mmCIF file of C-alpha atoms in Angstrom:
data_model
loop_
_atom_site.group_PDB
_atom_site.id
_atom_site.type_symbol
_atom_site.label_atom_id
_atom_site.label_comp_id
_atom_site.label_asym_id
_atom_site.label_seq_id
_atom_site.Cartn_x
_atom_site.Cartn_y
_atom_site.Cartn_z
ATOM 1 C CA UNK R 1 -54.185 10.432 -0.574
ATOM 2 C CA UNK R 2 -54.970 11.301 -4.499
ATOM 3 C CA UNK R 3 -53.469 8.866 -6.814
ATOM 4 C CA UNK R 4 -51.624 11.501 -8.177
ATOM 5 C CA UNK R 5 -50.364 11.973 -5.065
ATOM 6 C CA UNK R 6 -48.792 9.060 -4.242
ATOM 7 C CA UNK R 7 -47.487 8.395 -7.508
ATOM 8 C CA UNK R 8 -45.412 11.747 -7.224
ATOM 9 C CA UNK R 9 -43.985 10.778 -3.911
ATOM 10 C CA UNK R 10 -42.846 7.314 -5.548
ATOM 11 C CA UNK R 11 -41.052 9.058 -7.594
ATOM 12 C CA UNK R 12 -39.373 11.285 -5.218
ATOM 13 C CA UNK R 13 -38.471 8.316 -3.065
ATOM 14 C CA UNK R 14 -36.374 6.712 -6.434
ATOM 15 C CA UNK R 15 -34.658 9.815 -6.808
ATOM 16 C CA UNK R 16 -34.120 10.193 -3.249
ATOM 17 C CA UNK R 17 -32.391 6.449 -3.506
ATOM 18 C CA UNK R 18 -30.644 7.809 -6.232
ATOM 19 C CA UNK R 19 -29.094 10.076 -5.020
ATOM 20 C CA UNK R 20 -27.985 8.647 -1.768
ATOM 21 C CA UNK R 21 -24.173 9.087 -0.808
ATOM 22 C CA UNK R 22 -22.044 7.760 1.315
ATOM 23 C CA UNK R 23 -19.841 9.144 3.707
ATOM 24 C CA UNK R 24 -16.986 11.656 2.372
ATOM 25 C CA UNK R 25 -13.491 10.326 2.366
ATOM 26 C CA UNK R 26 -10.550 12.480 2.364
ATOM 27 C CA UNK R 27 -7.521 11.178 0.598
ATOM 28 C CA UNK R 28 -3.822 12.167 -0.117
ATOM 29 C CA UNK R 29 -1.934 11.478 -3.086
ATOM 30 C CA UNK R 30 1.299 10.938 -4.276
ATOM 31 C CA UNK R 31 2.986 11.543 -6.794
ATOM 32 C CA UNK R 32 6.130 11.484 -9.450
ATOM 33 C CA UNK R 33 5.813 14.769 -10.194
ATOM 34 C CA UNK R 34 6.171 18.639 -8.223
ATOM 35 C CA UNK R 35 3.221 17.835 -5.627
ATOM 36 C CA UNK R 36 1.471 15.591 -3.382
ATOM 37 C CA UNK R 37 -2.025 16.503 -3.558
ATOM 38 C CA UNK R 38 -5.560 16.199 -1.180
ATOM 39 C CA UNK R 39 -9.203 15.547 -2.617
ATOM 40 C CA UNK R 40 -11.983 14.305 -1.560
ATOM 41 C CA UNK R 41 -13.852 11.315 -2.797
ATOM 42 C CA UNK R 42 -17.962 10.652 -1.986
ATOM 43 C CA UNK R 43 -18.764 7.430 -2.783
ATOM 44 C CA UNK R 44 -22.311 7.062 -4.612
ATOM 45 C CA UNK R 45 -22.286 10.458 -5.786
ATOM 46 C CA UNK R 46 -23.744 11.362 -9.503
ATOM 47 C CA UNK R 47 -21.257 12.719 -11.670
ATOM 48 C CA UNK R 48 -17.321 13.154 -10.724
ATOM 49 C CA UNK R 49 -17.396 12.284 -6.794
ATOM 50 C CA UNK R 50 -14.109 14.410 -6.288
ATOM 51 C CA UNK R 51 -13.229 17.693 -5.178
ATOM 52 C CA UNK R 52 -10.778 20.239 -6.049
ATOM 53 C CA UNK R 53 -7.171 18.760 -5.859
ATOM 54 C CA UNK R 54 -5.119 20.702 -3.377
ATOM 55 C CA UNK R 55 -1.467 20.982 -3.792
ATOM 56 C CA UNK R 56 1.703 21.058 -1.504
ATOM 57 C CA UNK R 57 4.970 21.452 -3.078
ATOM 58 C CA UNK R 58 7.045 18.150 -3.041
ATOM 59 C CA UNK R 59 9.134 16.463 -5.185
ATOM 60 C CA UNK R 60 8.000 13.131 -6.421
ATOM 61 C CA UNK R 61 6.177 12.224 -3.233
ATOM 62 C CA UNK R 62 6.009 8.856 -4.578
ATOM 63 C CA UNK R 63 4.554 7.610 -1.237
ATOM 64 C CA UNK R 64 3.241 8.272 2.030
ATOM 65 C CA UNK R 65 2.445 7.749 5.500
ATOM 66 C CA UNK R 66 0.171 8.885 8.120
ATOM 67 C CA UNK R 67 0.810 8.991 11.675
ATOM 68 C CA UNK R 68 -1.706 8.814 14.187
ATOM 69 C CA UNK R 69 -1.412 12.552 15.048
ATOM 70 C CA UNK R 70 -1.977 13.576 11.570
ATOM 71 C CA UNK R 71 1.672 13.956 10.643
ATOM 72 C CA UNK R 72 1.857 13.250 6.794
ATOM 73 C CA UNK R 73 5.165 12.095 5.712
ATOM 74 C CA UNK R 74 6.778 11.310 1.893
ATOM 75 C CA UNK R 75 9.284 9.942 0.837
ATOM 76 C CA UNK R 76 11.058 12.544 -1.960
ATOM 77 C CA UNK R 77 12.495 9.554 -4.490
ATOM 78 C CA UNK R 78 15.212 11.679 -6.196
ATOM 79 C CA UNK R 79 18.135 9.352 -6.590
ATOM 80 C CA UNK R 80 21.209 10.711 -4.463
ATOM 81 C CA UNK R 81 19.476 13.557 -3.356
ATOM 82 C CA UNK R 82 16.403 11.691 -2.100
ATOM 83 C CA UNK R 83 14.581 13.059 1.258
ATOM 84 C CA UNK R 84 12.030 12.613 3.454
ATOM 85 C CA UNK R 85 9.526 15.315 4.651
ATOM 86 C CA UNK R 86 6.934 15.850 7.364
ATOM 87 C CA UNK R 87 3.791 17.925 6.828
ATOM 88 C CA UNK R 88 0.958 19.056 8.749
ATOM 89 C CA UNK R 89 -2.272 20.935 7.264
ATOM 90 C CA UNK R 90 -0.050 21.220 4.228
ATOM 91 C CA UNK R 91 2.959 22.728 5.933
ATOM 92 C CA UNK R 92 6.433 21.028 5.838
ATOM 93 C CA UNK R 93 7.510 20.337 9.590
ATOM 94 C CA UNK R 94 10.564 18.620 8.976
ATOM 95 C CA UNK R 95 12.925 17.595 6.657
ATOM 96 C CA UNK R 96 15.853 15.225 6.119
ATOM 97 C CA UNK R 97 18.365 14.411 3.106
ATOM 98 C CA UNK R 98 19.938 11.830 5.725
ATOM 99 C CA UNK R 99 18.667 8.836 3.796
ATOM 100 C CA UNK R 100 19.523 5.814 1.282
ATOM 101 C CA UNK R 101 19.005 6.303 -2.525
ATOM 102 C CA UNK R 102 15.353 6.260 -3.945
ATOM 103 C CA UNK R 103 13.210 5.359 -0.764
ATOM 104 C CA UNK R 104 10.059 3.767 -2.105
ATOM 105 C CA UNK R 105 8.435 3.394 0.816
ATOM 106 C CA UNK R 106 7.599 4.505 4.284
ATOM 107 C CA UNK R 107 6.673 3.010 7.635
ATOM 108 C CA UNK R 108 5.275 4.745 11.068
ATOM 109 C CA UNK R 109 5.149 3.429 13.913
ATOM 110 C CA UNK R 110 4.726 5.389 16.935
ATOM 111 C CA UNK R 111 7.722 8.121 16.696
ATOM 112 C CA UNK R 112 9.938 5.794 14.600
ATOM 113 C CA UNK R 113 10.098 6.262 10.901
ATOM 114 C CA UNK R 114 11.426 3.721 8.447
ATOM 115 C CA UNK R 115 12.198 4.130 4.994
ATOM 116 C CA UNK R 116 12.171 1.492 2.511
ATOM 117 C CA UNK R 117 15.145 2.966 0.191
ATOM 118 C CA UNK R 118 15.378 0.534 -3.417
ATOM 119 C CA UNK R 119 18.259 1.899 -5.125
ATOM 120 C CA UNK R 120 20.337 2.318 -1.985
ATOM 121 C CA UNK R 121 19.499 -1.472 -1.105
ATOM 122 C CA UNK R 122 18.857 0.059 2.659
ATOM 123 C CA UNK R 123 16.842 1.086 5.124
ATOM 124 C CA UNK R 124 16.841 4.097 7.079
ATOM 125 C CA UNK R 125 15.371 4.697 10.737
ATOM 126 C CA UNK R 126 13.984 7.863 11.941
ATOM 127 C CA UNK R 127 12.752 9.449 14.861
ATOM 128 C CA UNK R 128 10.234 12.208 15.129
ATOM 129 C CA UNK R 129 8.884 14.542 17.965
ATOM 130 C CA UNK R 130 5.812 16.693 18.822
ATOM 131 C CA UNK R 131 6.396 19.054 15.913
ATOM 132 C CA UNK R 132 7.438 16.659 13.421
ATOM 133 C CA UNK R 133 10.651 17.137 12.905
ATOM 134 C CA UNK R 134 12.742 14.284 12.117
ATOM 135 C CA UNK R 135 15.727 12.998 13.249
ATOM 136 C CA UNK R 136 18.298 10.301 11.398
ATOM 137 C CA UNK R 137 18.736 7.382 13.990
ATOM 138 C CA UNK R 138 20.476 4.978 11.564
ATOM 139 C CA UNK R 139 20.700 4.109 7.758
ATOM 140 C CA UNK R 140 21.217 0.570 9.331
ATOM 141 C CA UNK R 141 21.639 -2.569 6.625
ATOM 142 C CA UNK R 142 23.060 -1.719 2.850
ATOM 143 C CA UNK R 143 22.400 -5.139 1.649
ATOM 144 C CA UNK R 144 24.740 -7.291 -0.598
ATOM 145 C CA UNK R 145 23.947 -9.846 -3.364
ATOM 146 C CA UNK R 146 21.778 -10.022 -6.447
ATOM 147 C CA UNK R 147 19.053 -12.356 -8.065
ATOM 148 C CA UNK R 148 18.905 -14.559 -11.549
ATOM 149 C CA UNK R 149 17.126 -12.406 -13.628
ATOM 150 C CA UNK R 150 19.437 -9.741 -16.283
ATOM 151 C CA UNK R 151 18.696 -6.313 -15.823
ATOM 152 C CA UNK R 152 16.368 -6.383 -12.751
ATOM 153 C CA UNK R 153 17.936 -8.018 -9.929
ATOM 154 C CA UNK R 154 21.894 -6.638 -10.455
ATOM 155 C CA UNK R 155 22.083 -5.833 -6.317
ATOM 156 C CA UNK R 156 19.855 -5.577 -3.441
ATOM 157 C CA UNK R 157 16.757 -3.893 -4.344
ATOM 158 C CA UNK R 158 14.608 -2.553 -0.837
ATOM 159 C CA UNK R 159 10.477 -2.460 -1.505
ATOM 160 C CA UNK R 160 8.596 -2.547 1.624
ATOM 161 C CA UNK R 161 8.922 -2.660 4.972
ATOM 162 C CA UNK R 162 6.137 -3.836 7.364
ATOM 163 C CA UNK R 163 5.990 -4.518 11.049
ATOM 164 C CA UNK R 164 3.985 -7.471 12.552
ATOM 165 C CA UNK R 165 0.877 -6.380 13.213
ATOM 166 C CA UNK R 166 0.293 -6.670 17.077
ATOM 167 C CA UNK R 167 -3.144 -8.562 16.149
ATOM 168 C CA UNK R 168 -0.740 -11.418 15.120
ATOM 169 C CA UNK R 169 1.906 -11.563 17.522
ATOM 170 C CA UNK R 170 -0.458 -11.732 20.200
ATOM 171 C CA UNK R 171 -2.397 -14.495 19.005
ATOM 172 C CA UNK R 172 0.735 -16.257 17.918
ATOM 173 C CA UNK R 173 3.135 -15.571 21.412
ATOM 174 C CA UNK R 174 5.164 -13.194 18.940
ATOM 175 C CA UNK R 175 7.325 -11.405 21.878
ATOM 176 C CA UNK R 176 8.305 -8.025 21.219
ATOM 177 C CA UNK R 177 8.081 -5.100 17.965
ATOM 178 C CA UNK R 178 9.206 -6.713 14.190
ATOM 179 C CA UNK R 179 10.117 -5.817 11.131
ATOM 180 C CA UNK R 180 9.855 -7.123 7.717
ATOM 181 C CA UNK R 181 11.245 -5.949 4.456
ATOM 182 C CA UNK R 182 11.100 -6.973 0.994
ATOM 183 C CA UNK R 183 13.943 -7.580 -0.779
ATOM 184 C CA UNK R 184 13.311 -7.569 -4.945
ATOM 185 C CA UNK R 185 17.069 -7.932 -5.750
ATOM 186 C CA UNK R 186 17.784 -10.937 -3.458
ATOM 187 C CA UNK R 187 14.906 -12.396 -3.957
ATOM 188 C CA UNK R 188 14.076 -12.412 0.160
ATOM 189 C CA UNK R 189 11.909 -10.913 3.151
ATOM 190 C CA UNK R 190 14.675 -9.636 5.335
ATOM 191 C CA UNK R 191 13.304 -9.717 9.418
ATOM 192 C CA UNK R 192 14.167 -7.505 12.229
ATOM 193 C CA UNK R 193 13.513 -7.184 15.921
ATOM 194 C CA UNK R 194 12.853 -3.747 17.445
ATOM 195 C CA UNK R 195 15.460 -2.691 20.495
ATOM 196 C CA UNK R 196 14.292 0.485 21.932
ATOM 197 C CA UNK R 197 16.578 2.352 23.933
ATOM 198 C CA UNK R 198 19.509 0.388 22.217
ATOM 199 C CA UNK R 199 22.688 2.174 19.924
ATOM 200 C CA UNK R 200 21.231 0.320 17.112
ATOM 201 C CA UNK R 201 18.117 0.457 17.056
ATOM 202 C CA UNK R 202 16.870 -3.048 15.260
ATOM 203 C CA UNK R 203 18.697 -6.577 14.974
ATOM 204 C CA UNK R 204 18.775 -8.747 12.091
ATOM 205 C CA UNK R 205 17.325 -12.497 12.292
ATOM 206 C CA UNK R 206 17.745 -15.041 9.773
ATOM 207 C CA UNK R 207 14.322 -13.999 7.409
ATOM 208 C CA UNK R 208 12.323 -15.683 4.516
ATOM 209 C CA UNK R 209 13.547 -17.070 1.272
ATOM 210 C CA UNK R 210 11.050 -16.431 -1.329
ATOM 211 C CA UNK R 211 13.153 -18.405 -4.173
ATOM 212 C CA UNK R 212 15.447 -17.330 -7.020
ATOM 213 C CA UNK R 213 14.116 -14.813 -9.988
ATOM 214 C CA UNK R 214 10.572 -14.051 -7.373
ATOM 215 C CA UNK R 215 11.280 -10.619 -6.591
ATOM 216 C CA UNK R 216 8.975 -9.962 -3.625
ATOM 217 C CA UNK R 217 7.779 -6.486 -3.476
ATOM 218 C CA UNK R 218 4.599 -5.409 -1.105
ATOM 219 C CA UNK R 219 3.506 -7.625 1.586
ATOM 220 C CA UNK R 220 -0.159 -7.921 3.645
ATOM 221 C CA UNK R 221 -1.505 -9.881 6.334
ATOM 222 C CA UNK R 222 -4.244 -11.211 7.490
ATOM 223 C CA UNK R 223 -4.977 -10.641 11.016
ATOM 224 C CA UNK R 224 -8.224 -13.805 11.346
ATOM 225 C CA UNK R 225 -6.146 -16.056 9.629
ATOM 226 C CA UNK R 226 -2.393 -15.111 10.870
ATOM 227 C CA UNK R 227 -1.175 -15.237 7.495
ATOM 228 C CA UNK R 228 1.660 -13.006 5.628
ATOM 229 C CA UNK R 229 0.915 -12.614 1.684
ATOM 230 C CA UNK R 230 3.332 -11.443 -0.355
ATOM 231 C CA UNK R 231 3.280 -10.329 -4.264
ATOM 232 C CA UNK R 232 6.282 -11.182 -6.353
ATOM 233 C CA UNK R 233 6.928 -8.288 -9.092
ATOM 234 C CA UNK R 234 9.368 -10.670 -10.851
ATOM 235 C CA UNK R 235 7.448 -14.090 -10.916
ATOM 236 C CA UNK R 236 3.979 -12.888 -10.566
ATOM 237 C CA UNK R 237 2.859 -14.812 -7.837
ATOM 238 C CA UNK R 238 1.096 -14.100 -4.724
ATOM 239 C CA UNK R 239 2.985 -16.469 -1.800
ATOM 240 C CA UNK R 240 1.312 -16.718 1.477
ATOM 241 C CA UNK R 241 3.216 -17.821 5.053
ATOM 242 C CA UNK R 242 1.425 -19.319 8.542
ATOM 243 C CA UNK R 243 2.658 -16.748 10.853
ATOM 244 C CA UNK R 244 4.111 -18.509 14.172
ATOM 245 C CA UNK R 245 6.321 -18.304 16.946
ATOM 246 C CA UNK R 246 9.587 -20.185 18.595
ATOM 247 C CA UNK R 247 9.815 -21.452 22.301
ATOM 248 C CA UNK R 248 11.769 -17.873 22.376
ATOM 249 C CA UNK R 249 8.802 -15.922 21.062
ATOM 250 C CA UNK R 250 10.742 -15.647 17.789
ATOM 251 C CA UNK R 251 7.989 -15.246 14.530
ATOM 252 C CA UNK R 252 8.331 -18.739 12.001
ATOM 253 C CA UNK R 253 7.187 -18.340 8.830
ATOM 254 C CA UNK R 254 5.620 -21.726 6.856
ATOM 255 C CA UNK R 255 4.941 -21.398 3.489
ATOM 256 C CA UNK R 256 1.454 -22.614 2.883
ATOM 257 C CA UNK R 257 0.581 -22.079 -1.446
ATOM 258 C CA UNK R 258 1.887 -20.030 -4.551
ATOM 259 C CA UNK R 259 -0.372 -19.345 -6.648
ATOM 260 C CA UNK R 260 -0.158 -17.166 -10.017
ATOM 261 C CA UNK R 261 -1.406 -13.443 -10.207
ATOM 262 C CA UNK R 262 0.208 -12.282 -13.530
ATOM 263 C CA UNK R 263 -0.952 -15.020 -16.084
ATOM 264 C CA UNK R 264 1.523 -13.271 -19.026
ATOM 265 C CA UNK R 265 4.525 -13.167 -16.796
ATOM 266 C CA UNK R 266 4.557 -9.456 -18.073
ATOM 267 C CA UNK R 267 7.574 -8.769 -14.411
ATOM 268 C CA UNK R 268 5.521 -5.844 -13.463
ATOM 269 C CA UNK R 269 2.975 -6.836 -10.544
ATOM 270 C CA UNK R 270 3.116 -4.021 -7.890
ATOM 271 C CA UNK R 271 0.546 -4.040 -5.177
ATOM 272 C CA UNK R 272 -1.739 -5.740 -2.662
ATOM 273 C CA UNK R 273 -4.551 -5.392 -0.129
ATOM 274 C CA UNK R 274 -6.869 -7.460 1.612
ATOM 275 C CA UNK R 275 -10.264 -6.293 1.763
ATOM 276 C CA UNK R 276 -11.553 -4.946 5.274
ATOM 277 C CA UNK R 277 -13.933 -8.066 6.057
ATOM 278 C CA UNK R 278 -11.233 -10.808 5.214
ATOM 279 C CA UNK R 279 -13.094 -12.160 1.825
ATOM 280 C CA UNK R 280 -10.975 -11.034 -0.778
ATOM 281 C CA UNK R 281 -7.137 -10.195 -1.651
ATOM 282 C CA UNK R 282 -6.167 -7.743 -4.815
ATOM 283 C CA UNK R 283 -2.857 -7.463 -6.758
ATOM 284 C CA UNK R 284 -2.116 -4.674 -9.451
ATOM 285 C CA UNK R 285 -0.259 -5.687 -12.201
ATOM 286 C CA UNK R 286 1.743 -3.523 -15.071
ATOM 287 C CA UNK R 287 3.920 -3.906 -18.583
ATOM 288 C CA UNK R 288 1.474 -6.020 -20.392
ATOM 289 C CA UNK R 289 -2.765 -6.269 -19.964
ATOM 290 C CA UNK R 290 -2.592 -3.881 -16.972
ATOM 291 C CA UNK R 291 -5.277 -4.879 -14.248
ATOM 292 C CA UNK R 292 -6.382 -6.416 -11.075
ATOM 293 C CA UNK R 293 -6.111 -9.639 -9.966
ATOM 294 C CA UNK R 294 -9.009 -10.615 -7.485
ATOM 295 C CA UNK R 295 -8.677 -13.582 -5.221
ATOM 296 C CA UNK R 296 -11.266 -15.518 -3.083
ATOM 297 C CA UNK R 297 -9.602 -16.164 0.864
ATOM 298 C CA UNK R 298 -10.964 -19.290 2.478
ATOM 299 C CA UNK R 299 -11.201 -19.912 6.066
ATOM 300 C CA UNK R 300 -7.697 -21.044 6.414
ATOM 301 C CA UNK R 301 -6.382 -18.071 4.452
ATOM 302 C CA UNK R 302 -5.826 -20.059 0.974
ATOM 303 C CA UNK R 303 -6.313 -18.279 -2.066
ATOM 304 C CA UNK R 304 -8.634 -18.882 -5.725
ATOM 305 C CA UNK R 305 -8.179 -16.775 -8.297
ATOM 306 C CA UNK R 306 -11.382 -15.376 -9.304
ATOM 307 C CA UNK R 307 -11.414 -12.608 -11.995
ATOM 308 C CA UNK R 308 -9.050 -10.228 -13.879
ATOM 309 C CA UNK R 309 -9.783 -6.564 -13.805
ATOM 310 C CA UNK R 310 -8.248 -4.463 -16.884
ATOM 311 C CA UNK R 311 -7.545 -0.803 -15.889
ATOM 312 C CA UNK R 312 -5.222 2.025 -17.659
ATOM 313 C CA UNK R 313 -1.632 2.073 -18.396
ATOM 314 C CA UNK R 314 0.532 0.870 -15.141
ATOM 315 C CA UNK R 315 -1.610 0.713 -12.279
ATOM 316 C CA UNK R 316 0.668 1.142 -8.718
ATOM 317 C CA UNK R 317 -1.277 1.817 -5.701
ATOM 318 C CA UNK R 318 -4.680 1.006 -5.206
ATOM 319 C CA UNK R 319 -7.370 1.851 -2.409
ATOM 320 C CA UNK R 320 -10.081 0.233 -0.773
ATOM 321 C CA UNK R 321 -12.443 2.687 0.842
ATOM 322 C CA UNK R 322 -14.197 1.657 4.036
ATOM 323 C CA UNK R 323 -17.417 1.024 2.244
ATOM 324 C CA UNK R 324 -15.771 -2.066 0.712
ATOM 325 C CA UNK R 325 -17.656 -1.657 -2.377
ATOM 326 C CA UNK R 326 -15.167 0.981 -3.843
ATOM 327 C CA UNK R 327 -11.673 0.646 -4.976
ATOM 328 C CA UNK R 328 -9.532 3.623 -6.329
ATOM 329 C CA UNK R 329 -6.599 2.800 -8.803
ATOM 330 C CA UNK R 330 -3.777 5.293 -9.077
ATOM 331 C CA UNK R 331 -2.824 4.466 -12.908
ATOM 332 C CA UNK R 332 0.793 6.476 -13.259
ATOM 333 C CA UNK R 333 0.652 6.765 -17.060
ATOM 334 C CA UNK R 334 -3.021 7.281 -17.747
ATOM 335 C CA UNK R 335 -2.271 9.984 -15.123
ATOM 336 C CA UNK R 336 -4.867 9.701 -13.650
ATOM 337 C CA UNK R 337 -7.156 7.982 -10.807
ATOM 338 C CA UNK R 338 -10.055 5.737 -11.946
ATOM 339 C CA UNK R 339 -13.107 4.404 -9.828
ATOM 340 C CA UNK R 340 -13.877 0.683 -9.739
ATOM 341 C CA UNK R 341 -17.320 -0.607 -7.852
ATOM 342 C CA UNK R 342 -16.575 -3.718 -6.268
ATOM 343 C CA UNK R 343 -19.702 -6.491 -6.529
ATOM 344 C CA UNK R 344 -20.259 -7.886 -3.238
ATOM 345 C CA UNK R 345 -20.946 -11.294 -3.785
ATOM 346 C CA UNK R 346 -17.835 -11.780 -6.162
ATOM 347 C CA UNK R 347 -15.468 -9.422 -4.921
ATOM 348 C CA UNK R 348 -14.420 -8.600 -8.297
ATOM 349 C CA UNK R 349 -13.778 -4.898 -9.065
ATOM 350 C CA UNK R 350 -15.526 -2.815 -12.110
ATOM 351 C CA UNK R 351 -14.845 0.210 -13.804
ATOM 352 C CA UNK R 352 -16.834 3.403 -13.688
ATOM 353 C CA UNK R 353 -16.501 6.124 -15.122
ATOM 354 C CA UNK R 354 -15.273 7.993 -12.650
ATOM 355 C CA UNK R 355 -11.904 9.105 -13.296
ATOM 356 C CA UNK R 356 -9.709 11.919 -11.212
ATOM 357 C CA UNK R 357 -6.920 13.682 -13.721
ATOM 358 C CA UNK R 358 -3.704 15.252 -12.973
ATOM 359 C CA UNK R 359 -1.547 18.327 -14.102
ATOM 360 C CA UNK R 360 0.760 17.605 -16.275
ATOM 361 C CA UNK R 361 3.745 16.481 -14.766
ATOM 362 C CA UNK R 362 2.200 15.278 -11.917
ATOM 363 C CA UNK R 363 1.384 11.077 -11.973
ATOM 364 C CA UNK R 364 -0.112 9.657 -9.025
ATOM 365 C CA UNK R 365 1.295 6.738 -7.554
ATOM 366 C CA UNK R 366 0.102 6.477 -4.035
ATOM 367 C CA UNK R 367 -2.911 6.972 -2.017
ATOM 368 C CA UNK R 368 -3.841 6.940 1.491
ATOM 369 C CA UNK R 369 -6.555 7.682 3.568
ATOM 370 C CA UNK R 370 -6.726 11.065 6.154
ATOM 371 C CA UNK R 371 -8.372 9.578 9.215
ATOM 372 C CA UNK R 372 -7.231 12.576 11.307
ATOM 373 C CA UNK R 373 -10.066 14.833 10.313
ATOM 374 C CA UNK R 374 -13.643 14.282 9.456
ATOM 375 C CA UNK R 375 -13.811 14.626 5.906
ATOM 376 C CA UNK R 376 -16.435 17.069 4.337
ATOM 377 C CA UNK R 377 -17.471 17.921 0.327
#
């Protein structure tokens, strides 16, 4: 081959590596606003990476769920006359204003439903069928009781609710379906066993104290390691549990380390996710130096704080995508979603610039990925 030749197909191999992409993810969003919303994000890709936002008509979607059918559902957080909806292919299936104030988040598991409401102090149960319609089953537990800190803990305050992941209880001797739910008013992790086929559909169990002025709000685990991890919005701390069971097959929860996420005590830390291949753990925090906390997880599930990750104004939900070198931040007052490559020897996230912008009126809080469909650009 002529020199020329071969120095022309060097070149074209650098541009080729270039240009490489990943695979296409398809993602839905939510948001305070008149709309959830679908895009799709390419990883590696030159330029923007997203498509065209799609719209469906919803008011303030502030989070989602997916079912393993496809079913989409969102909570609609509109104080008294709050709702959840059902959608398919953007198409509202069902419907129901049968629900505690303000429902913050949502839970799906199998044909039950749970919402998460935070102004109501409650949770609601659901039931949905082939067509995804939805049916009340119970708005089961309005919580009493407060916490020690003025103005943000006046009564019980709902965040999350989780189940056990089945990873867990079977390793542990966990018998049966549970619940957890995070309580930011009384500063606790309220625990429930499923009872299918029973009048009421879950039963209460004494749960986890998480200590005064805390204010736990979103909660992961850890399926190697067996461990619960919980961020505090109040106290800014990340506090992890050993995950075990009673003679009865009852889950025990041992707290193992606290250990600080917000360093300025700013009372605004919202989320957390482990990353898929166990290394790492993120929190979002909000009110003062907005960010991401990054933490190292060691083989027994203990955490080192790492690095601090500034993003725009009041970061919520963030994303890892399954090549676990990108991580999507939904920042609600930069309106906005911004890109952040994630260095795979630290963990620590970086900022691109990337960024996916919203209508006015329209601020994205949540994202989640569509895993019903094979996503294409």
């Amino acid at each position: 081959m002529r020199k020329g030749a071969v120095i022309m197909a060097s070149v074209l191999t650098l541009v080729g590596c270039r240009q490489k992409t990943e695979t296409p993810v398809s993602i839905y969003i939510g948001t305070y606003g008149g709309n959830l919303y679908e895009t799709t994000y390419t990883p590696g890709t030159e330029g923007n990476g997203f498509s065209e936002l799609i719209p469906t008509a919803s008011e303030n979607p502030s989070y989602l769920a997916l079912a393993d059918d496809g079913t989409l559902f969102a909570v609609n957080e509109c104080g008294a006359s709050s709702a959840i909806s059902s959608f398919r292919s953007g198409v509202r299936t069902g419907h129901s204003t049968e629900i505690g104030d303000n429902p913050c988040y949502v839970t799906v598991h199998g044909n039950m439903v749970i919402t998460a409401n935070y102004t109501g102090g409650s949770m609601s149960v659901f039931q949905t069928d082939e067509s995804g319609a939805i049916t009340p089953v119970q708005t089961f537990m309005y919580y009493d009781g407060s916490g020690v800190v003025p103005g943000r803990q006046e009564s019980a305050y709902i965040h999350q609710t989780r189940f056990i992941p089945e990873l867990i209880a079977d390793a542990e001797g966990i018998h049966g379906e549970w619940i957890l739910a995070s309580d930011l008013g009384c500063d606790s992790i309220h625990l429930y066993k499923v009872q299918h086929g029973s009048q009421d559909p879950c039963t209460e169990y004494p749960g986890i104290d998480c200590g005064a002025g805390s204010g736990p709000r979103h909660m992961e685990f850890d399926c190697r390691t067996g461990m619960l991890y919980c961020i505090t919005e109040l106290s800014g701390e990340v506090i992890s549990w050993k995950i075990s069971a009673s003679k009865d097959g009852t889950p025990l929860f041992t707290e193992k380390q606290r250990i600080k996420a917000d360093m300025l005590d700013a009372g605004g830390s919202a989320d957390i996710h482990l990353s898929a291949d166990g290394r790492f753990l993120y929190t979002s925090h909000r009110l003062r130096n907005d960010g991401i906390s990054t933490f190292k997880v060691g083989n027994d599930g203990t955490l080192t704080r790492t690095g601090y990750t500034q993003t725009g104004t009041h970061p919520r939900n963030f994303l890892l995508l399954p090549d676990g070198k990108t991580m999507l931040v939904a920042v609600r007052d930069s309106h906005q979603i911004e890109v952040y490559s994630i260095d795979q020897e630290t963990g620590i996230p970086s900022v691109t610039d990337q960024v996916l912008k919203f209508p006015a009126g329209n601020d994205p809080v949540c994202m989640i990925i569509r895993t019903d469909v094979t996503a294409s650009k």
